[in-house]
mmCIF file of C-alpha atoms in Angstrom:
data_model
loop_
_atom_site.group_PDB
_atom_site.id
_atom_site.type_symbol
_atom_site.label_atom_id
_atom_site.label_comp_id
_atom_site.label_asym_id
_atom_site.label_seq_id
_atom_site.Cartn_x
_atom_site.Cartn_y
_atom_site.Cartn_z
ATOM 1 C CA MET J 7 -47.750 -75.815 26.188
ATOM 2 C CA ASP J 8 -45.157 -75.638 29.449
ATOM 3 C CA LEU J 9 -42.291 -73.919 28.475
ATOM 4 C CA LEU J 10 -40.757 -74.462 32.401
ATOM 5 C CA ALA J 11 -40.976 -78.105 31.695
ATOM 6 C CA LEU J 12 -39.278 -78.022 28.267
ATOM 7 C CA LEU J 13 -36.856 -75.627 29.972
ATOM 8 C CA LEU J 14 -35.821 -77.802 32.576
ATOM 9 C CA GLU J 15 -35.802 -81.146 30.196
ATOM 10 C CA ASN J 16 -33.632 -79.593 28.114
ATOM 11 C CA LYS J 17 -36.025 -79.187 24.774
ATOM 12 C CA LEU J 18 -36.589 -76.198 24.557
ATOM 13 C CA PHE J 19 -33.166 -75.224 22.124
ATOM 14 C CA GLU J 20 -33.493 -77.831 20.000
ATOM 15 C CA ASN J 21 -31.849 -77.145 16.349
ATOM 16 C CA SER J 22 -35.534 -76.977 14.566
ATOM 17 C CA LEU J 23 -35.922 -74.125 17.046
ATOM 18 C CA PHE J 24 -33.433 -71.865 15.351
ATOM 19 C CA GLU J 25 -36.136 -70.993 12.864
ATOM 20 C CA ASN J 26 -38.916 -68.786 14.910
ATOM 21 C CA LYS J 27 -40.923 -71.727 16.340
ATOM 22 C CA ILE J 28 -40.723 -73.450 19.516
ATOM 23 C CA GLU J 29 -41.445 -77.268 19.052
ATOM 24 C CA ASN J 30 -43.197 -76.370 16.103
ATOM 25 C CA ASN J 31 -46.649 -75.642 18.342
ATOM 26 C CA LEU J 32 -45.783 -72.038 19.515
ATOM 27 C CA CYS J 33 -44.786 -69.227 17.063
ATOM 28 C CA PHE J 34 -43.941 -65.845 17.155
ATOM 29 C CA PRO J 35 -45.689 -63.047 15.661
ATOM 30 C CA PRO J 36 -44.750 -61.715 12.376
ATOM 31 C CA THR J 37 -43.961 -58.868 13.704
ATOM 32 C CA ILE J 38 -41.342 -60.431 15.706
ATOM 33 C CA LYS J 39 -37.633 -61.572 14.210
ATOM 34 C CA SER J 40 -36.567 -64.528 16.688
ATOM 35 C CA SER J 41 -33.162 -66.169 16.768
ATOM 36 C CA TRP J 42 -31.423 -68.421 19.436
ATOM 37 C CA LEU J 43 -27.708 -67.250 19.521
ATOM 38 C CA ALA J 44 -26.674 -69.653 22.465
ATOM 39 C CA GLU J 45 -28.761 -72.331 24.184
ATOM 40 C CA GLY J 46 -30.717 -70.039 26.592
ATOM 41 C CA VAL J 47 -30.298 -67.057 24.858
ATOM 42 C CA LEU J 48 -32.892 -65.594 22.546
ATOM 43 C CA GLN J 49 -32.662 -62.780 20.372
ATOM 44 C CA LEU J 50 -35.781 -61.157 19.540
ATOM 45 C CA LEU J 51 -35.921 -58.069 17.263
ATOM 46 C CA PRO J 52 -39.446 -56.332 15.847
ATOM 47 C CA ARG J 53 -39.778 -56.441 12.483
ATOM 48 C CA SER J 54 -41.170 -53.065 11.790
ATOM 49 C CA GLN J 55 -37.766 -51.675 11.598
ATOM 50 C CA GLU J 56 -36.670 -53.759 8.653
ATOM 51 C CA LEU J 57 -39.779 -52.753 6.672
ATOM 52 C CA PRO J 58 -40.505 -49.778 4.653
ATOM 53 C CA LEU J 59 -43.580 -47.859 6.304
ATOM 54 C CA PRO J 60 -47.096 -46.718 4.500
ATOM 55 C CA GLN J 61 -46.416 -42.841 3.900
ATOM 56 C CA GLU J 62 -48.849 -42.095 6.372
ATOM 57 C CA LEU J 63 -47.487 -44.616 9.204
ATOM 58 C CA GLN J 64 -44.133 -42.657 8.087
ATOM 59 C CA GLN J 65 -45.694 -38.953 8.749
ATOM 60 C CA SER J 66 -46.995 -40.464 12.169
ATOM 61 C CA GLN J 67 -43.795 -41.621 13.571
ATOM 62 C CA GLN J 68 -42.276 -38.399 12.480
ATOM 63 C CA SER J 69 -44.668 -36.469 14.639
ATOM 64 C CA SER J 70 -43.688 -38.365 17.736
ATOM 65 C CA SER J 71 -40.159 -39.017 18.627
ATOM 66 C CA GLN J 72 -41.185 -41.097 21.459
ATOM 67 C CA GLU J 73 -43.113 -43.686 19.299
ATOM 68 C CA LYS J 74 -40.072 -43.100 16.641
ATOM 69 C CA THR J 75 -37.406 -44.625 19.447
ATOM 70 C CA VAL J 76 -36.412 -48.174 19.242
ATOM 71 C CA ASP J 77 -34.129 -49.104 22.352
ATOM 72 C CA THR J 78 -32.298 -52.314 23.468
ATOM 73 C CA LEU J 79 -33.677 -54.429 26.423
ATOM 74 C CA ILE J 80 -31.810 -57.219 27.917
ATOM 75 C CA ILE J 81 -33.302 -59.175 30.942
ATOM 76 C CA SER J 82 -31.708 -62.127 32.048
ATOM 77 C CA ALA J 83 -32.301 -64.628 34.618
ATOM 78 C CA GLY J 84 -31.179 -67.708 36.431
ATOM 79 C CA ILE J 85 -27.826 -66.678 36.793
ATOM 80 C CA HIS J 86 -27.603 -68.476 39.794
ATOM 81 C CA GLY J 87 -29.528 -72.006 39.337
ATOM 82 C CA ASN J 88 -31.597 -72.030 42.279
ATOM 83 C CA GLU J 89 -33.177 -68.517 42.097
ATOM 84 C CA THR J 90 -36.459 -69.564 40.397
ATOM 85 C CA ALA J 91 -39.260 -66.866 40.510
ATOM 86 C CA PRO J 92 -37.227 -64.778 38.112
ATOM 87 C CA VAL J 93 -36.907 -67.354 35.631
ATOM 88 C CA GLU J 94 -40.684 -68.153 35.892
ATOM 89 C CA ILE J 95 -41.642 -65.015 35.131
ATOM 90 C CA LEU J 96 -39.256 -64.905 32.174
ATOM 91 C CA ILE J 97 -40.725 -67.937 31.057
ATOM 92 C CA GLN J 98 -44.103 -65.940 31.104
ATOM 93 C CA LEU J 99 -42.914 -63.167 29.580
ATOM 94 C CA LEU J 100 -41.658 -65.220 26.615
ATOM 95 C CA SER J 101 -44.980 -67.054 26.433
ATOM 96 C CA GLN J 102 -46.916 -63.605 26.159
ATOM 97 C CA LEU J 103 -44.818 -62.169 23.227
ATOM 98 C CA ALA J 104 -44.856 -65.653 21.360
ATOM 99 C CA GLN J 105 -48.693 -66.343 21.408
ATOM 100 C CA GLY J 106 -48.620 -62.348 20.649
ATOM 101 C CA HIS J 107 -50.268 -61.006 24.086
ATOM 102 C CA LEU J 108 -47.440 -58.825 24.384
ATOM 103 C CA PRO J 109 -46.204 -56.610 21.892
ATOM 104 C CA LEU J 110 -42.610 -55.912 21.364
ATOM 105 C CA LYS J 111 -41.461 -52.243 20.611
ATOM 106 C CA HIS J 112 -37.683 -52.696 21.370
ATOM 107 C CA ASN J 113 -34.759 -55.039 20.812
ATOM 108 C CA LEU J 114 -34.633 -57.668 23.155
ATOM 109 C CA LEU J 115 -32.367 -60.279 24.302
ATOM 110 C CA LEU J 116 -33.838 -63.058 27.007
ATOM 111 C CA ILE J 117 -31.034 -65.030 28.796
ATOM 112 C CA PHE J 118 -31.533 -67.830 31.112
ATOM 113 C CA GLY J 119 -28.544 -68.024 32.636
ATOM 114 C CA ASN J 120 -27.183 -71.198 34.471
ATOM 115 C CA LEU J 121 -28.906 -74.108 32.679
ATOM 116 C CA PRO J 122 -27.267 -76.721 34.386
ATOM 117 C CA ALA J 123 -27.809 -75.508 37.924
ATOM 118 C CA MET J 124 -31.223 -74.542 37.291
ATOM 119 C CA ARG J 125 -31.962 -78.264 36.053
ATOM 120 C CA GLU J 126 -30.576 -79.641 39.681
ATOM 121 C CA GLY J 127 -31.930 -76.494 41.427
ATOM 122 C CA ARG J 128 -28.428 -75.679 42.801
ATOM 123 C CA ARG J 129 -27.013 -72.360 43.251
ATOM 124 C CA TYR J 130 -24.371 -73.072 40.657
ATOM 125 C CA ILE J 131 -22.347 -76.300 39.874
ATOM 126 C CA ASP J 132 -18.630 -75.368 40.177
ATOM 127 C CA ASN J 133 -18.381 -71.555 41.321
ATOM 128 C CA ASP J 134 -20.420 -68.525 41.541
ATOM 129 C CA LEU J 135 -21.086 -67.248 38.255
ATOM 130 C CA ASN J 136 -22.076 -63.669 39.639
ATOM 131 C CA ARG J 137 -18.412 -63.359 39.650
ATOM 132 C CA MET J 138 -16.731 -64.338 36.846
ATOM 133 C CA PHE J 139 -17.712 -61.605 33.955
ATOM 134 C CA GLY J 140 -15.273 -58.391 32.652
ATOM 135 C CA GLY J 141 -13.003 -61.407 31.872
ATOM 136 C CA ARG J 142 -12.892 -62.575 35.435
ATOM 137 C CA TYR J 143 -13.631 -66.065 34.648
ATOM 138 C CA GLN J 144 -10.119 -66.724 33.509
ATOM 139 C CA ASN J 145 -9.089 -66.442 37.250
ATOM 140 C CA PHE J 146 -11.294 -69.408 37.852
ATOM 141 C CA PRO J 147 -10.741 -73.223 36.886
ATOM 142 C CA LEU J 148 -12.232 -74.102 34.070
ATOM 143 C CA GLY J 149 -15.892 -75.133 34.705
ATOM 144 C CA ASN J 150 -19.527 -75.372 34.126
ATOM 145 C CA GLU J 151 -19.550 -71.164 35.176
ATOM 146 C CA SER J 152 -17.009 -70.046 33.489
ATOM 147 C CA LYS J 153 -17.326 -71.702 30.402
ATOM 148 C CA ARG J 154 -20.753 -70.150 30.714
ATOM 149 C CA ALA J 155 -19.594 -66.826 31.931
ATOM 150 C CA MET J 156 -17.354 -66.352 28.480
ATOM 151 C CA GLU J 157 -19.996 -67.577 26.206
ATOM 152 C CA LEU J 158 -22.643 -65.153 27.686
ATOM 153 C CA GLU J 159 -19.951 -61.910 27.138
ATOM 154 C CA SER J 160 -19.403 -63.353 23.682
ATOM 155 C CA VAL J 161 -23.249 -63.338 23.040
ATOM 156 C CA ILE J 162 -23.395 -59.984 24.371
ATOM 157 C CA ARG J 163 -20.585 -58.632 21.977
ATOM 158 C CA GLN J 164 -22.807 -60.190 19.359
ATOM 159 C CA PHE J 165 -25.866 -58.892 20.130
ATOM 160 C CA PHE J 166 -24.814 -55.173 20.172
ATOM 161 C CA ASN J 167 -23.155 -55.643 16.798
ATOM 162 C CA GLU J 168 -26.460 -56.302 15.261
ATOM 163 C CA PRO J 169 -26.953 -53.318 13.168
ATOM 164 C CA ALA J 170 -30.896 -52.475 15.055
ATOM 165 C CA VAL J 171 -29.122 -52.605 18.444
ATOM 166 C CA MET J 172 -26.142 -50.505 17.215
ATOM 167 C CA ALA J 173 -28.797 -47.861 15.766
ATOM 168 C CA SER J 174 -30.506 -47.693 19.023
ATOM 169 C CA THR J 175 -29.422 -44.904 21.267
ATOM 170 C CA ARG J 176 -30.414 -46.330 25.162
ATOM 171 C CA HIS J 177 -29.529 -49.691 26.136
ATOM 172 C CA ARG J 178 -30.636 -51.513 29.617
ATOM 173 C CA HIS J 179 -30.231 -54.915 31.342
ATOM 174 C CA LEU J 180 -32.011 -56.052 34.101
ATOM 175 C CA ASP J 181 -30.865 -59.238 35.829
ATOM 176 C CA LEU J 182 -33.335 -60.551 38.125
ATOM 177 C CA HIS J 183 -32.585 -62.552 41.166
ATOM 178 C CA THR J 184 -33.799 -63.932 44.294
ATOM 179 C CA ALA J 185 -32.238 -63.614 47.801
ATOM 180 C CA ILE J 186 -30.805 -66.322 49.851
ATOM 181 C CA ARG J 187 -32.298 -64.963 52.996
ATOM 182 C CA GLY J 188 -35.194 -62.439 54.007
ATOM 183 C CA SER J 189 -35.058 -59.286 53.635
ATOM 184 C CA CYS J 190 -36.814 -55.714 55.457
ATOM 185 C CA HIS J 191 -37.034 -54.858 51.888
ATOM 186 C CA GLU J 192 -37.994 -57.751 49.658
ATOM 187 C CA GLN J 193 -37.628 -56.051 46.692
ATOM 188 C CA PHE J 194 -34.609 -53.710 45.707
ATOM 189 C CA ALA J 195 -31.943 -52.941 43.119
ATOM 190 C CA LEU J 196 -28.376 -53.145 43.393
ATOM 191 C CA LEU J 197 -27.054 -50.446 40.456
ATOM 192 C CA PRO J 198 -23.108 -51.135 39.435
ATOM 193 C CA TYR J 199 -20.836 -48.493 39.922
ATOM 194 C CA GLN J 200 -20.177 -46.062 37.067
ATOM 195 C CA PRO J 201 -18.217 -42.616 36.457
ATOM 196 C CA ARG J 202 -21.289 -41.627 34.887
ATOM 197 C CA GLU J 203 -24.493 -40.427 35.928
ATOM 198 C CA TYR J 204 -27.361 -42.773 36.324
ATOM 199 C CA ALA J 205 -29.842 -42.416 33.966
ATOM 200 C CA ALA J 206 -32.519 -40.200 35.541
ATOM 201 C CA ASP J 207 -35.309 -42.141 33.375
ATOM 202 C CA PHE J 208 -33.673 -45.522 34.581
ATOM 203 C CA LEU J 209 -34.109 -44.741 38.201
ATOM 204 C CA GLN J 210 -37.347 -43.016 37.111
ATOM 205 C CA TRP J 211 -38.314 -46.696 35.895
ATOM 206 C CA LEU J 212 -36.945 -48.679 38.862
ATOM 207 C CA GLU J 213 -39.177 -46.311 41.374
ATOM 208 C CA ASP J 214 -42.350 -46.738 39.509
ATOM 209 C CA SER J 215 -42.020 -50.708 39.425
ATOM 210 C CA ASP J 216 -42.639 -50.767 43.173
ATOM 211 C CA ILE J 217 -39.271 -52.033 44.215
ATOM 212 C CA ASP J 218 -38.447 -51.091 48.175
ATOM 213 C CA ALA J 219 -34.656 -49.795 47.608
ATOM 214 C CA LEU J 220 -31.806 -49.179 45.798
ATOM 215 C CA VAL J 221 -28.349 -49.928 46.549
ATOM 216 C CA PHE J 222 -25.639 -47.783 44.810
ATOM 217 C CA HIS J 223 -22.267 -49.953 44.413
ATOM 218 C CA ASN J 224 -18.990 -48.043 45.099
ATOM 219 C CA LYS J 225 -16.894 -50.300 43.128
ATOM 220 C CA VAL J 226 -16.970 -51.977 39.590
ATOM 221 C CA GLY J 227 -17.357 -56.095 40.338
ATOM 222 C CA GLY J 228 -17.590 -59.140 38.291
ATOM 223 C CA THR J 229 -21.534 -59.123 38.139
ATOM 224 C CA PHE J 230 -23.466 -59.743 34.908
ATOM 225 C CA SER J 231 -25.132 -56.347 35.198
ATOM 226 C CA ASN J 232 -21.906 -54.290 35.959
ATOM 227 C CA PHE J 233 -20.363 -56.139 32.886
ATOM 228 C CA THR J 234 -23.104 -54.583 30.344
ATOM 229 C CA SER J 235 -22.953 -51.564 32.300
ATOM 230 C CA GLU J 236 -18.848 -50.748 32.065
ATOM 231 C CA TYR J 237 -18.456 -52.395 28.489
ATOM 232 C CA PHE J 238 -21.456 -51.112 26.640
ATOM 233 C CA ASN J 239 -22.746 -48.090 28.780
ATOM 234 C CA ALA J 240 -26.327 -49.576 29.403
ATOM 235 C CA ASP J 241 -28.390 -48.629 32.331
ATOM 236 C CA SER J 242 -27.824 -52.155 34.492
ATOM 237 C CA CYS J 243 -28.959 -53.756 37.480
ATOM 238 C CA THR J 244 -29.291 -56.738 39.545
ATOM 239 C CA LEU J 245 -32.874 -56.980 40.609
ATOM 240 C CA GLU J 246 -33.669 -58.974 43.955
ATOM 241 C CA ILE J 247 -37.287 -59.600 43.956
ATOM 242 C CA GLY J 248 -38.364 -62.055 46.704
ATOM 243 C CA LYS J 249 -36.963 -65.107 47.930
ATOM 244 C CA VAL J 250 -35.040 -68.534 46.872
ATOM 245 C CA LEU J 251 -37.575 -71.306 46.641
ATOM 246 C CA PRO J 252 -37.835 -74.070 44.349
ATOM 247 C CA PHE J 253 -39.593 -74.042 41.006
ATOM 248 C CA GLY J 254 -43.557 -74.242 41.409
ATOM 249 C CA GLN J 255 -43.353 -72.450 44.630
ATOM 250 C CA ASN J 256 -43.369 -69.163 44.319
ATOM 251 C CA GLU J 257 -46.148 -66.913 44.360
ATOM 252 C CA LEU J 258 -45.338 -64.799 41.550
ATOM 253 C CA ALA J 259 -48.789 -62.699 42.421
ATOM 254 C CA ARG J 260 -46.386 -61.308 44.785
ATOM 255 C CA PHE J 261 -44.114 -59.644 41.663
ATOM 256 C CA SER J 262 -47.098 -58.754 39.793
ATOM 257 C CA ASN J 263 -45.645 -54.600 39.991
ATOM 258 C CA ILE J 264 -42.280 -56.556 38.451
ATOM 259 C CA THR J 265 -43.806 -58.134 35.778
ATOM 260 C CA ALA J 266 -46.209 -55.465 34.579
ATOM 261 C CA ALA J 267 -42.784 -52.863 34.392
ATOM 262 C CA LEU J 268 -41.261 -55.369 32.430
ATOM 263 C CA GLN J 269 -44.371 -55.936 30.493
ATOM 264 C CA ASP J 270 -44.339 -51.717 30.277
ATOM 265 C CA LEU J 271 -40.696 -51.934 28.540
ATOM 266 C CA ILE J 272 -40.977 -54.364 26.230
ATOM 267 C CA ALA J 273 -44.231 -52.431 24.590
ATOM 268 C CA GLY J 274 -42.919 -49.225 25.510
ATOM 269 C CA LEU J 275 -45.827 -48.312 26.955
ATOM 270 C CA PHE J 276 -45.450 -46.359 30.445
ATOM 271 C CA SER J 277 -48.436 -46.720 32.704
ATOM 272 C CA ILE J 278 -47.295 -48.308 35.825
ATOM 273 C CA LYS J 279 -47.033 -46.052 38.954
ATOM 274 C CA ARG J 280 -45.363 -46.509 42.267
ATOM 275 C CA GLU J 281 -48.045 -47.477 45.063
ATOM 276 C CA LYS J 282 -45.639 -48.105 48.096
ATOM 277 C CA PRO J 283 -44.367 -45.506 50.421
ATOM 278 C CA THR J 284 -40.760 -43.634 49.410
ATOM 279 C CA LEU J 285 -38.129 -45.449 47.830
ATOM 280 C CA GLU J 286 -35.237 -46.112 50.288
ATOM 281 C CA ARG J 287 -31.806 -45.619 48.784
ATOM 282 C CA TYR J 288 -27.997 -46.501 50.237
ATOM 283 C CA ARG J 289 -24.920 -46.681 49.266
ATOM 284 C CA VAL J 290 -22.406 -49.527 49.762
ATOM 285 C CA VAL J 291 -19.360 -47.821 52.042
ATOM 286 C CA ASP J 292 -17.452 -51.538 52.348
ATOM 287 C CA ALA J 293 -16.981 -55.265 51.354
ATOM 288 C CA ILE J 294 -16.468 -57.693 54.235
ATOM 289 C CA ILE J 295 -14.499 -60.408 52.140
ATOM 290 C CA LYS J 296 -13.713 -63.999 53.535
ATOM 291 C CA LYS J 297 -9.453 -64.510 53.414
ATOM 292 C CA HIS J 298 -9.141 -66.974 55.466
ATOM 293 C CA ASP J 299 -10.559 -70.465 57.064
ATOM 294 C CA SER J 300 -10.881 -68.741 60.516
ATOM 295 C CA PHE J 301 -13.255 -66.369 59.240
ATOM 296 C CA GLN J 302 -16.315 -65.834 61.663
ATOM 297 C CA LEU J 303 -19.628 -63.605 60.999
ATOM 298 C CA ASN J 304 -21.327 -62.596 64.644
ATOM 299 C CA ILE J 305 -24.306 -62.263 63.474
ATOM 300 C CA PRO J 306 -27.346 -65.334 63.395
ATOM 301 C CA GLU J 307 -27.812 -67.476 60.336
ATOM 302 C CA ASP J 308 -31.662 -65.715 60.018
ATOM 303 C CA THR J 309 -30.385 -62.023 59.953
ATOM 304 C CA LYS J 310 -32.046 -60.055 57.512
ATOM 305 C CA ASN J 311 -30.684 -57.841 54.418
ATOM 306 C CA PHE J 312 -30.737 -54.468 55.456
ATOM 307 C CA THR J 313 -30.805 -55.190 59.153
ATOM 308 C CA GLU J 314 -29.383 -52.100 61.012
ATOM 309 C CA LEU J 315 -26.351 -52.720 63.709
ATOM 310 C CA PRO J 316 -25.092 -50.862 66.526
ATOM 311 C CA GLU J 317 -22.688 -48.727 66.256
ATOM 312 C CA GLY J 318 -19.342 -50.579 67.442
ATOM 313 C CA PHE J 319 -20.596 -54.168 66.903
ATOM 314 C CA GLU J 320 -17.637 -56.550 65.681
ATOM 315 C CA ILE J 321 -19.797 -58.146 63.098
ATOM 316 C CA ALA J 322 -16.640 -60.211 60.955
ATOM 317 C CA ARG J 323 -13.542 -61.210 62.133
ATOM 318 C CA GLN J 324 -10.605 -63.161 60.739
ATOM 319 C CA GLN J 325 -7.013 -63.682 61.106
ATOM 320 C CA ASN J 326 -5.327 -60.639 61.357
ATOM 321 C CA GLN J 327 -8.841 -58.533 60.487
ATOM 322 C CA SER J 328 -11.978 -57.842 61.767
ATOM 323 C CA TRP J 329 -14.764 -55.348 60.782
ATOM 324 C CA LYS J 330 -16.488 -52.991 63.158
ATOM 325 C CA ILE J 331 -19.855 -51.194 62.896
ATOM 326 C CA THR J 332 -19.180 -47.387 61.957
ATOM 327 C CA SER J 333 -21.928 -44.592 61.423
ATOM 328 C CA PRO J 334 -23.155 -44.167 58.757
ATOM 329 C CA ALA J 335 -22.576 -48.208 57.767
ATOM 330 C CA ASN J 336 -25.056 -49.231 59.911
ATOM 331 C CA PHE J 337 -26.606 -52.112 57.485
ATOM 332 C CA ILE J 338 -25.735 -55.262 56.248
ATOM 333 C CA LEU J 339 -26.688 -57.072 52.906
ATOM 334 C CA PHE J 340 -25.773 -60.443 51.848
ATOM 335 C CA PRO J 341 -24.378 -61.944 55.118
ATOM 336 C CA ASN J 342 -23.142 -65.028 54.279
ATOM 337 C CA ALA J 343 -20.206 -67.377 56.417
ATOM 338 C CA HIS J 344 -20.452 -69.898 54.081
ATOM 339 C CA VAL J 345 -18.987 -68.490 50.695
ATOM 340 C CA ALA J 346 -16.136 -69.808 49.170
ATOM 341 C CA ILE J 347 -12.424 -68.449 50.190
ATOM 342 C CA GLY J 348 -12.409 -64.887 48.417
ATOM 343 C CA LEU J 349 -15.633 -64.138 47.788
ATOM 344 C CA ARG J 350 -18.102 -61.424 49.471
ATOM 345 C CA ALA J 351 -19.424 -62.391 52.375
ATOM 346 C CA GLY J 352 -21.519 -59.187 53.325
ATOM 347 C CA LEU J 353 -21.760 -55.706 52.142
ATOM 348 C CA LEU J 354 -22.004 -52.650 54.831
ATOM 349 C CA LEU J 355 -24.480 -50.096 53.496
ATOM 350 C CA ALA J 356 -25.305 -46.501 54.376
ATOM 351 C CA LYS J 357 -28.262 -45.014 54.351
ATOM 352 C CA VAL J 358 -28.635 -42.263 51.604
ATOM 353 C CA THR J 359 -30.845 -39.417 52.420
#
C-alpha cells in the first residue's frame, strides 16, 4: 500500500482509521496501541506496559534496568511542506512499524507537520510554521500555519499527559528537515538553547548517527524543537538531512544513516556506530534579522551553508544597520534575503574547538 499517496490524497486520516488500522488493510501488531491524536499525528504505545508480565519475564526485566526503561520519542517531519525526504522517511518508519518489521520499545509520537503545504509542494501556505511555537502563533494573522501551531502545541501537551509518557524519565524530539540550499555539511543538527546541560547520551546518539555537524543556538526561538525542549525538558533538535526536492526525487539511500539511527531509537537498540570523520561543532553568535525593505545580503544566491567568509566582509545591510564578519563568527548558515520582514535572514556561526 502506498502510504505516501494516501497522505497526499488526504485519505490517511479518515474516521475509520482511529481503530488501530490504516485503510483496513494495514494494521499494527497487537504489541502496539495506536491512536490518531489529530490529523497527521499518530500516537503509538508499546502494549507491554499495560499487560502483566509472566513471573519469569518480570525477573528478567528486574535484572536489566536498561531493558526495563521505557523512554518517550517524538519524530516530526514536514513542518515545511516542501521538505519531502523526511516525510518519506517517516512514512517508511510507519510502514515498518505497522507490518511488524520494526519493534516498538518506547512511547512514540509521529507527526506529519504542515499537510496542506505538503500537498501543494510549498514551504508554507500563509507563514513559516517553524517560527510560531511557544505561543508565538498569536503574533501572526490567523491562517493555516497559526492554526496548526496551536493544534500541535495542544496535541504535544495531551501526549505528555498520557500516563505511560508521564512515567517515562527521558524525552527526545527529532524534528526532521531539509535545507533550501547546498551545504558544506550535508547533514547537521541544530540544538535549541537551553539553560541545562545537553544530555551526553543524546549528543552521543547524534554523533553515532553519522551526521556531519552540530550547531548550538544561543537564544530561545520559535522552532518546534525549541518548544519541546523549553516546555517539556526534551532532548530536542532540528535535524537537517539534505536539500529540498519534490516527492519522489529523493535518494533515500543517502539518508540510510539517519534512518538506521531512528530505527535503533524506536526499537531500543544500540547498533549504530560512527563511520565519518570527526563531528564538527559550531555555536550561533548572531542572527541577521530582516527589518526593512532596504535589506541586502551581499553573497551569491548559491552560497552554501557553513561557508567561511573573510574577516571584515560586510555580509548584509539595511537601513541604519550592517553586519560585518568578525572572528570567530566567520561562518554563515541559512542565508536567505527573501524572508519576510521580521524573520531571520541568516545565522553567523563560530566553530567550537
